[in-house]
XYZ file of C-alpha atoms in Angstrom:
686
model
C 8.065 -51.826 40.904
C 7.202 -48.557 38.640
C 9.774 -47.166 36.297
C 11.592 -43.861 37.159
C 11.063 -42.426 34.064
C 7.786 -42.229 31.632
C 7.953 -41.628 28.106
C 5.729 -41.083 25.553
C 5.070 -42.578 22.193
C 3.979 -40.734 18.906
C 3.036 -41.020 15.346
C 1.802 -44.323 15.874
C -2.446 -44.824 15.101
C -3.983 -46.691 17.589
C -6.998 -47.188 19.247
C -6.896 -49.281 21.835
C -3.400 -48.831 24.132
C -3.106 -50.119 26.881
C -1.620 -48.527 29.937
C 0.175 -51.472 31.609
C -2.193 -51.187 34.081
C -3.046 -55.141 34.439
C -4.575 -55.270 37.615
C -8.376 -55.338 36.219
C -11.290 -55.368 39.194
C -14.993 -57.111 38.148
C -17.910 -57.359 39.790
C -18.516 -60.614 41.228
C -22.438 -61.615 42.566
C -22.963 -60.237 45.633
C -23.778 -62.425 48.840
C -24.359 -60.133 50.984
C -26.410 -56.564 50.759
C -23.607 -54.321 52.192
C -20.849 -55.498 50.589
C -19.885 -55.842 47.089
C -17.147 -58.507 46.088
C -14.616 -58.374 43.005
C -12.346 -60.548 41.786
C -8.164 -60.019 41.153
C -5.787 -60.640 38.846
C -3.243 -63.063 40.020
C -0.906 -61.975 37.287
C 1.440 -59.290 37.495
C 3.860 -58.273 34.502
C 5.595 -55.505 34.434
C 4.847 -51.998 34.269
C 5.698 -50.740 30.461
C 7.831 -48.038 29.201
C 5.722 -46.471 26.998
C 2.811 -44.472 28.992
C 1.173 -42.184 26.786
C -0.013 -42.423 22.995
C 0.422 -38.610 21.788
C -3.829 -37.577 22.320
C -3.883 -40.530 25.639
C -6.800 -41.941 23.658
C -7.130 -44.916 24.789
C -9.326 -47.659 27.241
C -7.653 -50.639 29.634
C -7.808 -53.848 28.994
C -9.975 -55.858 31.695
C -9.037 -59.113 33.043
C -10.247 -61.571 35.579
C -8.712 -62.451 39.197
C -9.064 -62.846 43.081
C -11.524 -61.435 45.140
C -11.559 -57.344 46.733
C -14.544 -56.112 48.985
C -15.413 -52.868 48.840
C -17.915 -52.279 52.293
C -20.279 -49.378 53.175
C -18.959 -47.145 55.674
C -21.466 -45.511 58.164
C -21.634 -42.480 55.435
C -23.833 -44.437 52.838
C -22.277 -41.906 49.615
C -18.338 -43.144 50.787
C -17.874 -46.769 50.608
C -14.728 -48.612 51.648
C -12.665 -50.350 50.056
C -10.480 -53.578 52.185
C -8.097 -55.812 50.723
C -6.940 -59.226 52.471
C -3.795 -59.051 53.677
C -2.260 -62.179 51.469
C -4.144 -59.575 48.396
C -2.287 -56.250 49.944
C 1.369 -58.096 49.556
C 0.732 -59.457 45.790
C -0.538 -56.192 45.266
C 0.991 -53.540 47.508
C 1.992 -50.801 45.492
C -1.180 -50.264 42.962
C -4.917 -50.394 42.334
C -6.978 -50.916 39.509
C -11.147 -49.933 40.047
C -12.058 -49.096 36.455
C -15.269 -49.459 35.565
C -16.924 -50.184 38.656
C -19.634 -47.528 38.335
C -18.670 -44.521 41.030
C -20.068 -42.264 41.113
C -17.468 -40.974 43.717
C -14.118 -41.970 44.853
C -14.111 -44.804 47.849
C -12.200 -44.724 51.227
C -8.843 -46.515 51.161
C -7.440 -46.917 54.595
C -4.538 -49.017 55.138
C -3.395 -48.051 51.462
C -1.008 -45.811 52.108
C 1.918 -47.618 50.341
C 0.128 -47.261 46.820
C 1.512 -45.716 44.479
C -0.555 -46.520 41.394
C -4.175 -46.245 41.666
C -6.990 -46.208 38.284
C -10.331 -45.189 38.211
C -10.884 -45.612 34.046
C -14.147 -45.226 32.688
C -16.637 -44.883 35.997
C -19.232 -41.543 36.398
C -16.946 -39.870 39.105
C -17.419 -36.356 39.754
C -14.717 -34.821 42.418
C -11.724 -35.851 43.300
C -11.476 -36.981 46.897
C -10.380 -39.358 49.513
C -7.515 -39.771 48.646
C -5.073 -37.685 50.340
C -3.862 -39.781 53.140
C -2.093 -41.260 49.750
C 0.902 -39.408 50.065
C 3.285 -42.202 47.748
C 0.822 -42.023 44.982
C 2.991 -41.269 41.452
C 0.435 -42.559 39.151
C -2.858 -41.600 39.103
C -5.565 -42.182 36.180
C -8.951 -40.509 36.517
C -9.267 -41.231 32.551
C -13.459 -41.297 31.161
C -15.118 -40.017 33.951
C -17.318 -36.717 34.394
C -15.000 -34.591 36.907
C -15.994 -30.963 36.271
C -12.721 -29.178 38.219
C -9.416 -30.290 39.727
C -9.080 -30.689 43.306
C -7.803 -32.761 46.187
C -4.538 -33.145 45.134
C -2.632 -30.549 47.388
C -0.077 -33.418 49.393
C -0.029 -36.077 46.401
C 3.910 -34.626 45.677
C 5.170 -37.100 45.043
C 2.790 -37.741 41.801
C 4.479 -38.009 38.422
C 1.938 -39.621 36.265
C -1.338 -37.668 36.404
C -4.207 -39.123 33.509
C -7.928 -36.566 33.453
C -8.520 -37.284 30.055
C -12.389 -37.002 28.670
C -13.758 -35.063 31.174
C -15.413 -32.118 31.834
C -12.501 -30.080 33.460
C -13.240 -26.131 32.179
C -10.420 -24.325 33.913
C -6.617 -25.999 34.868
C -6.376 -24.920 38.329
C -5.416 -26.352 41.533
C -1.837 -27.772 40.695
C 0.182 -25.173 42.146
C 2.090 -28.966 44.711
C 2.841 -31.246 42.206
C 5.996 -29.964 41.191
C 7.332 -33.443 40.386
C 4.048 -33.818 37.756
C 5.823 -35.689 34.384
C 3.251 -36.166 32.677
C -0.526 -34.284 32.473
C -2.789 -35.778 30.392
C -5.939 -33.361 29.806
C -7.329 -34.897 26.911
C -10.984 -34.232 25.740
C -12.008 -32.241 28.343
C -13.790 -27.726 27.883
C -10.410 -25.512 28.538
C -10.728 -22.471 26.761
C -6.921 -21.545 28.364
C -3.670 -22.428 29.201
C -2.816 -21.329 32.084
C -1.576 -22.171 36.075
C 1.355 -24.670 34.637
C 4.443 -22.545 34.719
C 5.544 -23.819 38.125
C 6.054 -27.701 37.174
C 9.730 -27.021 35.502
C 10.072 -30.875 35.090
C 7.128 -31.432 32.695
C 7.721 -33.717 29.413
C 4.673 -34.825 28.415
C 1.332 -32.510 28.301
C -1.601 -34.066 26.307
C -4.218 -30.551 26.076
C -6.369 -32.311 22.631
C -9.996 -32.077 22.075
C -10.774 -29.097 24.351
C -11.266 -25.246 23.322
C -8.350 -23.791 22.490
C -8.328 -20.732 20.425
C -4.855 -20.037 21.339
C -1.289 -20.787 22.916
C 0.541 -18.854 24.773
C 1.551 -18.348 28.965
C 3.806 -21.623 28.495
C 6.961 -20.028 30.275
C 8.829 -22.131 32.644
C 8.368 -25.062 31.603
C 11.518 -25.895 31.438
C 11.728 -30.052 30.880
C 8.508 -30.328 28.075
C 8.955 -32.056 25.573
C 5.726 -33.291 23.981
C 3.149 -30.906 23.800
C -0.187 -32.958 22.000
C -3.037 -29.643 20.821
C -4.858 -31.471 18.903
C -8.504 -31.206 17.370
C -9.074 -27.992 19.251
C -10.243 -24.443 17.655
C -6.641 -22.739 17.443
C -5.233 -20.205 15.385
C -1.952 -18.274 16.243
C 0.925 -20.112 17.860
C 2.941 -17.942 20.915
C 5.225 -18.492 23.534
C 7.008 -21.920 21.964
C 10.300 -20.312 21.421
C 10.391 -20.441 25.036
C 10.458 -24.033 25.704
C 13.704 -25.305 25.583
C 13.473 -29.417 25.542
C 10.210 -28.939 23.121
C 11.359 -31.757 20.499
C 7.318 -32.901 19.539
C 4.704 -30.523 18.666
C 0.865 -31.763 17.428
C -0.908 -28.941 15.600
C -3.376 -30.842 13.565
C -6.516 -29.991 12.909
C -6.814 -26.790 13.686
C -7.594 -23.035 12.307
C -4.385 -21.816 11.725
C -4.224 -20.203 7.856
C -1.100 -18.758 8.025
C 3.023 -19.092 8.482
C 2.634 -15.640 10.210
C 0.044 -16.674 12.984
C 3.156 -19.412 14.686
C 6.403 -17.925 13.268
C 7.271 -17.840 16.475
C 8.196 -21.757 16.076
C 10.453 -20.750 13.635
C 12.963 -19.849 16.813
C 12.639 -22.949 19.040
C 15.956 -24.105 18.563
C 14.430 -27.837 19.397
C 11.927 -28.337 17.717
C 13.097 -32.277 15.758
C 8.509 -33.436 14.737
C 5.543 -30.912 14.027
C 1.804 -31.701 12.551
C -0.318 -29.363 10.940
C -2.123 -31.805 9.037
C -5.971 -30.690 8.653
C -5.081 -27.119 8.894
C -6.651 -24.452 6.216
C -2.506 -23.809 5.869
C -1.888 -27.186 4.901
C -3.994 -26.652 1.920
C -1.437 -24.248 0.493
C 0.479 -24.447 -1.860
C 3.528 -22.805 -0.199
C 3.140 -24.902 3.085
C 5.841 -27.452 2.587
C 8.475 -25.007 1.413
C 7.750 -22.278 3.592
C 7.678 -24.895 6.923
C 10.690 -26.462 5.773
C 12.652 -22.540 5.130
C 11.698 -21.431 8.425
C 12.553 -24.995 9.916
C 15.348 -25.586 8.815
C 15.797 -28.332 12.009
C 12.314 -30.262 11.476
C 13.083 -34.696 10.884
C 9.530 -35.422 10.523
C 6.495 -33.128 9.172
C 3.318 -34.499 9.774
C 4.725 -37.882 10.106
C 6.988 -38.091 7.505
C 10.199 -38.365 7.835
C 11.562 -35.113 5.819
C 14.413 -36.257 2.563
C 16.631 -33.465 1.675
C 16.286 -33.583 -1.573
C 12.894 -31.809 -0.341
C 15.299 -29.440 1.846
C 17.073 -29.097 -1.378
C 13.934 -27.897 -3.406
C 12.290 -25.534 0.012
C 15.903 -24.018 0.138
C 15.005 -22.827 -3.526
C 12.194 -22.172 -3.285
C 12.674 -20.224 -0.208
C 15.187 -18.836 -2.252
C 12.303 -17.108 -5.123
C 9.616 -16.471 -1.957
C 12.732 -14.198 -0.347
C 13.325 -12.598 -4.284
C 9.342 -12.227 -4.845
C 8.809 -10.445 -1.243
C 12.109 -7.839 -2.043
C 10.241 -7.177 -5.741
C 6.775 -6.786 -3.910
C 8.233 -4.816 -0.735
C 9.762 -2.467 -3.277
C 6.533 -2.330 -5.334
C 4.734 -1.606 -2.368
C 7.467 1.209 -1.223
C 7.180 2.731 -4.735
C 3.024 2.668 -4.570
C 3.105 4.231 -1.563
C 5.650 6.737 -3.417
C 3.207 7.632 -6.218
C 0.504 8.116 -3.347
C 2.719 10.590 -1.100
C 3.456 12.291 -4.236
C 0.479 12.447 -5.679
C -1.123 14.288 -2.730
C 1.704 16.365 -2.329
C 0.650 17.776 -6.046
C -2.426 18.162 -5.207
C -2.488 20.022 -2.074
C -0.125 22.452 -3.947
C -2.175 22.833 -6.693
C -5.342 24.050 -4.725
C -3.222 26.615 -2.811
C -2.028 27.345 -6.064
C -5.666 28.122 -7.378
C -6.556 29.314 -4.546
C -4.116 32.088 -4.435
C -5.459 32.678 -8.013
C -8.264 32.673 -7.720
C -8.014 35.309 -3.892
C -6.070 37.169 -7.527
C -8.954 37.205 -9.467
C -10.650 38.382 -7.443
C -9.227 41.424 -5.830
C -8.511 42.250 -9.778
C -12.308 42.040 -9.940
C -13.256 44.446 -6.808
C -10.510 47.207 -7.818
C -11.432 47.372 -11.194
C -15.366 47.427 -11.047
C -15.294 50.119 -6.695
C -15.555 53.497 -7.215
C -12.293 55.401 -6.394
C -13.677 56.554 -3.477
C -12.832 54.231 0.065
C -15.192 53.198 2.163
C -18.100 52.589 -0.769
C -21.396 53.208 0.251
C -24.342 50.886 -1.500
C -27.878 50.842 -0.118
C -27.022 53.561 3.166
C -24.272 50.483 4.979
C -20.342 51.120 4.587
C -17.885 48.545 2.655
C -14.184 48.327 3.017
C -11.728 46.398 1.969
C -9.752 44.343 4.768
C -6.230 44.142 3.866
C -5.100 42.591 6.942
C -7.462 39.805 6.090
C -6.232 39.442 2.887
C -2.478 39.844 3.551
C -2.869 37.406 6.182
C -4.295 35.141 4.348
C -2.002 35.107 0.982
C 1.070 34.817 4.108
C -0.451 31.692 4.739
C -1.144 30.037 1.198
C 2.212 30.510 0.371
C 4.041 29.187 2.907
C 1.926 26.731 2.359
C 2.997 26.377 -1.203
C 7.131 27.301 0.270
C 6.239 24.110 2.718
C 4.868 21.774 0.120
C 7.794 22.395 -2.290
C 10.795 21.383 -0.470
C 9.370 17.439 -1.165
C 8.341 15.736 -4.709
C 6.196 18.423 -6.082
C 6.661 16.288 -9.378
C 5.998 12.681 -10.805
C 7.355 10.913 -13.873
C 5.230 7.217 -14.192
C 5.415 5.001 -17.695
C 3.216 1.827 -17.150
C 2.282 0.148 -20.046
C 1.170 2.449 -23.027
C 0.208 5.364 -20.486
C 2.622 7.858 -19.757
C 1.439 9.866 -16.564
C 2.615 13.340 -15.941
C 1.697 14.985 -12.803
C 2.903 18.970 -11.199
C 4.157 21.118 -13.852
C 7.961 20.357 -12.606
C 6.816 16.524 -14.864
C 6.578 18.623 -17.981
C 10.905 19.121 -17.551
C 10.988 15.096 -18.315
C 10.240 15.687 -21.749
C 14.011 16.932 -22.227
C 15.268 13.278 -20.717
C 17.187 11.237 -23.040
C 14.069 8.317 -23.569
C 15.072 5.363 -25.070
C 13.677 4.762 -28.303
C 12.105 1.190 -27.607
C 10.224 3.317 -24.059
C 9.311 5.861 -26.049
C 7.825 3.835 -29.541
C 5.483 1.522 -26.362
C 3.878 5.294 -25.842
C 0.799 5.709 -27.330
C -0.968 7.639 -24.250
C -0.013 10.668 -22.214
C -2.102 12.529 -18.748
C -1.538 15.588 -17.298
C -2.974 16.138 -14.136
C -2.641 18.705 -11.677
C -0.374 21.447 -14.525
C -1.352 24.611 -16.127
C -2.966 24.031 -19.722
C -0.840 27.107 -20.631
C 2.484 25.706 -19.668
C 1.597 22.073 -21.489
C 1.419 24.228 -24.924
C 4.475 25.334 -24.644
C 6.237 21.488 -24.679
C 3.785 19.630 -27.645
C 6.271 20.379 -29.780
C 8.535 18.370 -28.073
C 5.868 15.518 -27.335
C 5.894 15.376 -30.622
C 9.230 15.009 -30.671
C 10.087 12.098 -28.282
C 6.937 10.508 -28.480
C 5.828 10.061 -32.328
C 3.072 7.732 -31.325
C 0.746 8.893 -28.859
C -2.693 9.186 -30.900
C -4.297 9.452 -26.572
C -3.917 13.168 -24.847
C -5.448 13.156 -20.654
C -5.928 15.863 -18.733
C -7.172 16.070 -15.681
C -7.124 19.594 -13.896
C -5.379 21.386 -16.195
C -7.442 25.030 -15.895
C -9.019 24.208 -19.375
C -11.826 26.891 -19.293
C -12.178 28.175 -23.163
C -12.449 26.581 -26.418
C -9.484 28.779 -27.798
C -7.291 26.683 -26.029
C -8.332 23.386 -27.740
C -6.664 25.344 -31.109
C -3.096 24.527 -29.361
C -3.758 21.253 -30.122
C -3.322 21.140 -33.540
C 0.284 21.626 -33.771
C 0.826 17.991 -33.076
C 0.999 15.226 -35.543
C -1.909 12.903 -34.569
C -4.758 12.526 -31.707
C -7.043 9.388 -31.909
C -8.565 10.105 -28.722
C -8.610 12.671 -26.574
C -10.401 12.731 -22.963
C -11.249 15.722 -20.740
C -11.956 15.079 -17.227
C -14.689 17.595 -15.654
C -12.800 17.659 -12.290
C -10.575 21.102 -13.374
C -11.462 21.614 -16.245
C -14.564 23.867 -16.382
C -14.472 23.926 -20.526
C -16.789 20.543 -20.611
C -19.696 22.380 -19.212
C -19.660 24.015 -22.324
C -22.743 22.149 -24.021
C -21.230 22.979 -28.097
C -17.284 21.992 -26.930
C -17.094 18.297 -28.269
C -18.591 19.743 -31.717
C -15.952 22.575 -31.180
C -13.212 20.172 -31.378
C -14.225 18.153 -34.172
C -14.113 21.308 -35.912
C -10.750 22.474 -35.109
C -9.291 19.311 -34.815
C -10.925 17.595 -38.053
C -7.143 17.415 -40.387
C -6.755 14.413 -36.992
C -10.029 11.956 -38.011
C -10.511 12.039 -34.088
C -11.981 8.535 -33.403
C -13.559 8.895 -29.198
C -14.166 12.126 -27.350
C -14.323 10.535 -23.492
C -14.717 7.434 -24.221
C -17.506 8.033 -27.128
C -17.265 6.616 -30.243
C -17.659 10.178 -33.152
C -19.902 9.422 -35.995
C -19.954 11.086 -39.386
C -23.142 13.614 -37.937
C -21.070 14.665 -35.645
C -18.386 15.793 -38.028
C -21.318 17.630 -40.413
C -23.082 19.100 -37.272
C -19.135 20.695 -36.014
C -18.952 22.150 -39.947
C -22.177 23.958 -39.898
C -21.433 25.289 -35.946
C -18.311 26.508 -36.767
C -17.967 26.448 -40.596
C -18.745 30.324 -40.518
C -16.568 30.830 -37.839
C -13.479 30.161 -39.416
C -14.372 31.528 -42.679
C -14.783 35.168 -41.031
C -11.755 34.531 -39.163
C -9.209 34.470 -42.345
C -11.391 36.677 -44.023
C -11.261 39.658 -41.435
C -6.908 39.124 -40.862
C -5.478 41.431 -43.578
C -2.736 39.318 -46.138
C 0.622 40.268 -44.147
C -1.490 39.158 -40.677
C -2.197 35.672 -41.953
C 0.969 34.995 -43.458
C 2.649 35.526 -40.216
C 0.299 33.489 -37.663
C 0.628 30.436 -40.047
C 3.597 28.259 -40.303
C 5.831 27.467 -43.305
C 3.510 24.926 -44.558
C 0.534 26.700 -44.330
C 2.241 30.522 -45.829
C 3.108 27.576 -49.078
C -0.723 26.833 -49.502
C -2.160 30.177 -48.941
C 0.647 31.329 -51.579
C -0.239 28.372 -53.612
C -4.062 29.759 -53.564
C -3.235 33.246 -54.045
C -1.454 32.488 -57.187
C -4.269 29.928 -58.608
C -6.956 32.845 -59.026
C -7.826 32.707 -62.402
C -6.810 29.571 -63.421
C -9.795 27.139 -64.212
C -12.076 25.763 -61.947
C -11.406 22.308 -62.435
C -7.830 22.815 -62.430
C -7.831 24.642 -59.412
C -9.804 22.331 -57.408
C -7.548 19.235 -58.151
C -4.895 21.355 -57.485
C -6.558 22.071 -54.444
C -7.058 18.260 -53.358
C -2.999 17.953 -53.471
C -2.483 20.173 -51.194
C -5.082 19.556 -48.534
C -3.907 15.881 -48.948
C -0.334 17.426 -48.379
C -0.766 19.582 -45.812
C -3.604 17.759 -43.733
C -5.162 21.261 -41.814
C -7.441 24.098 -43.396
C -6.473 27.039 -44.035
C -8.952 28.944 -42.341
C -9.198 26.740 -39.623
C -5.440 27.617 -38.878
C -6.496 30.967 -38.616
C -7.992 29.352 -34.983
C -4.712 30.092 -33.085
C -4.296 30.128 -29.460
C -1.976 31.987 -27.184
C -1.104 31.540 -23.946
C -1.388 34.031 -21.531
C 2.071 33.665 -20.384
C 3.524 34.918 -23.927
C 0.645 37.475 -24.623
C 1.447 38.923 -21.573
C 5.559 38.828 -22.469
C 4.005 40.263 -26.250
C 2.252 43.392 -23.766
C 5.953 44.177 -22.038
C 7.517 43.269 -25.181
C 4.599 46.421 -26.879
C 4.652 48.738 -23.710
C 9.113 48.219 -24.191
C 8.878 49.317 -27.812
C 6.294 52.212 -26.806
C 8.345 53.342 -23.813
C 11.358 53.150 -27.249
C 9.676 54.996 -29.268
C 8.150 57.615 -26.815
C 11.414 58.561 -25.362
C 13.576 58.841 -28.802
C 10.247 61.267 -30.207
C 10.806 62.807 -27.116
C 14.790 63.446 -28.396
C 14.548 64.347 -31.291
C 11.783 67.400 -30.238
C 14.373 68.203 -27.662
C 16.201 68.703 -30.447
C 14.257 70.088 -33.148
C 12.902 72.906 -30.401
C 16.754 73.805 -29.412
C 17.663 74.165 -33.185
C 14.980 76.904 -33.931
C 15.665 78.584 -30.744
C 19.037 78.830 -32.432
C 17.856 79.651 -35.432
C 15.496 82.882 -34.320
C 18.410 84.198 -31.816
C 20.847 84.115 -34.944
C 18.305 85.824 -37.349
C 17.934 88.781 -34.819
C 22.188 89.171 -34.735
C 22.562 88.364 -38.007
C 22.731 92.275 -39.347
C 24.388 93.786 -36.857
C 27.452 90.434 -36.983
C 26.758 91.075 -41.032
C 28.199 95.493 -39.932
C 30.820 94.234 -38.053
C 32.225 91.793 -40.478
C 32.062 94.564 -43.096
C 34.126 97.008 -41.433
C 36.605 94.017 -40.073
C 37.318 93.353 -43.563
C 37.235 96.714 -44.596
C 39.753 97.533 -41.945
C 42.480 94.786 -42.413
C 42.975 95.276 -46.581
C 43.371 99.135 -45.753
C 47.090 98.911 -46.343
C 47.502 96.124 -48.856
C 51.116 95.789 -48.424
C 50.822 95.317 -44.610
C 48.027 92.716 -45.333
C 49.940 90.753 -47.839
C 52.373 90.366 -45.812
C 50.339 89.464 -42.548
C 48.841 86.976 -45.112
C 52.247 84.906 -45.978
C 52.773 85.087 -41.964
C 50.151 82.797 -41.890
C 51.043 80.343 -44.711
C 54.249 80.673 -43.455
C 53.075 79.543 -39.925
C 50.441 76.793 -40.501
C 53.680 74.918 -43.220
C-alpha cells in the first residue's frame, strides 16, 4: 500500500536518493520483431515515507526481474503495454517504465487500478494516454523532454507529480489536480510562479533550478510547508507572509542583495528553516544578526541550528543598529531641513536683490529724465508705466512676505566652521556660546547677508570667537574696495575668501592688492586659497601707499582724531609730541609704537561707513539743520518785533514826555495835599 502522507526531507546533501520505487523494468532480448520483452523484479519492498529531498534532484535505482510485454499497436507511434495476469496480481497498483528510451507514453490497457506510475529517464515530449488511470496517486516523469504540462485533467486523485528536469516553460493545466500534495518542477525553464493558487492541499513545491527572477502570487497555498527556490535568479520575494503553514524556505544561490527585498519574511509566524547561502546578502557583515533580528522564530539558518548566544548577540547588535538608524534618520532630517532653509534664504535674497535693483533703476530714471512727462527722444514718446512697476513691486513684496513665514536663516557649526545664512543668523552672535564651541571656531562663513549688516556685528564676532582666523563671504554684496576697510577692526585674519558669486568687487583687477595694503597689519597668509608672497605686499604698498598718505594729510586734526580709535588717538598724539626730537630716537619710539598699536595711522584714515550709518548721520544732520533754521527764524522774528516796538516808541516819546511833565506839575501844585496822598499810599502798602 502507498502511504497517505508524504514528508520531504531538507538539509541532507545526497546525490542519489531512492524514491522507494523498486519496480524496475529493463530491456532484454527481442524474440519477435513486434514484441518488446522486459523483466519485472519480484521483490516488493514497501514504499518509504520520504519522497523528496529539498531539491528533488535524484535518480532511481534499477533492478532486474520478470517479463512484461510491450506490443506495438496498429498505430506504430503508441506501443501498447500488456502484463500477464500473474504480474497484475503481484504488482497490481504500480508500474515502472524507467530508462526505456520511450519517446511517447504507451497505451496502458486494463490497468485502471494503477496508483503509481514511473516514466523516469526517457525521452517523452508530451503527457498522454494516461487519462484512463483515474486512481493514479503518484506520477513520476522526471528527466524527460516534456515542454508543456497537459493530459492530467482526469487524474483528480493525483497526490504526487514529479516533472523535474524537463523543458517546461510555464506552470499550467493543473486546475483539476486539487488533491495534489507534492509538485516537483525543478530543473525546467519556468520564469514565473502562476496558476497554483487553487492547490490548497499542496505541501511541497520544488521550483529549484529555473529562471525565476521574483517570487510572488503564492496566495491560496494554505497547506504549503516547504518551498524550494534554489539556483534561480531571484532578486526579491513577496507574498510569503501569506503562507500560514510554511516552515522551510530554500533561497540559496540567487541574487538577493538586501534584506529589504525579502522583508515579508519577517511577517511569517510559521517559518522555522531558511537558507540564503550563495546570495550577495550572505556576504555582508550584518547578514546573520539582521536575519535573526527580524525573524526571531527561526530554528535553522543556512542548514545550521541557531544557538541562544547567537540570538542574544543579534539582539544587542539589533539595538545598536536601531540607534544607528535613528541617528541616521535624524541626520537626514537635519540635512533636508538645512537644504530647504538654504533654498528659502536664497529665494528671499534673490527677491530682495531684484527689489533693490528695481528701486535703483527707478531712482536713476527719475534723476536722469527731464521734468516734462512724457519725454521726446528721436521723435518717439517714452513714458514710464506706474501700473507695471507697481504690480511688479507688489508681487515681489507679497513673495517676500510669504517667504518670511518659514525659516529665513540658518546657523550651523560644523567642526571648526561657523556658517551663517541669512541676515537673521547674525542674531546668533548674541547667544551664550560655550567656551569650548567658541574656541573651536576658526572659520566664519557669511552667505546671503548684506555686507553692511555684517560690519555692524564684527565687534561681537571679535569678542565671541577670538580664534576666528578665516572669513568667507558669498552673496554679501561686496561691491567696492572701501568696504574692506571695515575688516580692520577685527583682531586677526589669516585667510580671506571672497566668492565671485554675489560679490562684484572681485571683478576689480587690484582688489587683492588693496586688501593686502589696508589689512597689512594682519600679515595675511592666503586670499581666495592663494598664498600671499612678499612681492604681493611690496606691490600693494606701491599701488596704494600714496593714497593713505594723501587721505591722512588732507584731513584736519580734529577730524583725524575723531576717526581714529583710542589706541590710534594715543599713537597720533604721540607722533605729534615727538616732532622736533632727534631722528634716531623718534624712529626707535615709532617702531615700538607700531609694534604696540599694529595698524598704521595713515591706513587707519581709510575707513568705511555703512549706508545705514551714513543715512542715519544724514538724517541727524537734516534734523540739526531744521532745528537751527527754526531757531534762527525765531530769533529774527523776535528781533524784528523789538525793532518795531523801538521805532514806535521813538515816535510817541515827545508827546508822552510832555504829558508826564504836565501830570507831575499838577500833582505837586498843592504841596500839603500831595504829601498827604503819598503818606496814604505808604500806609496802604503796609
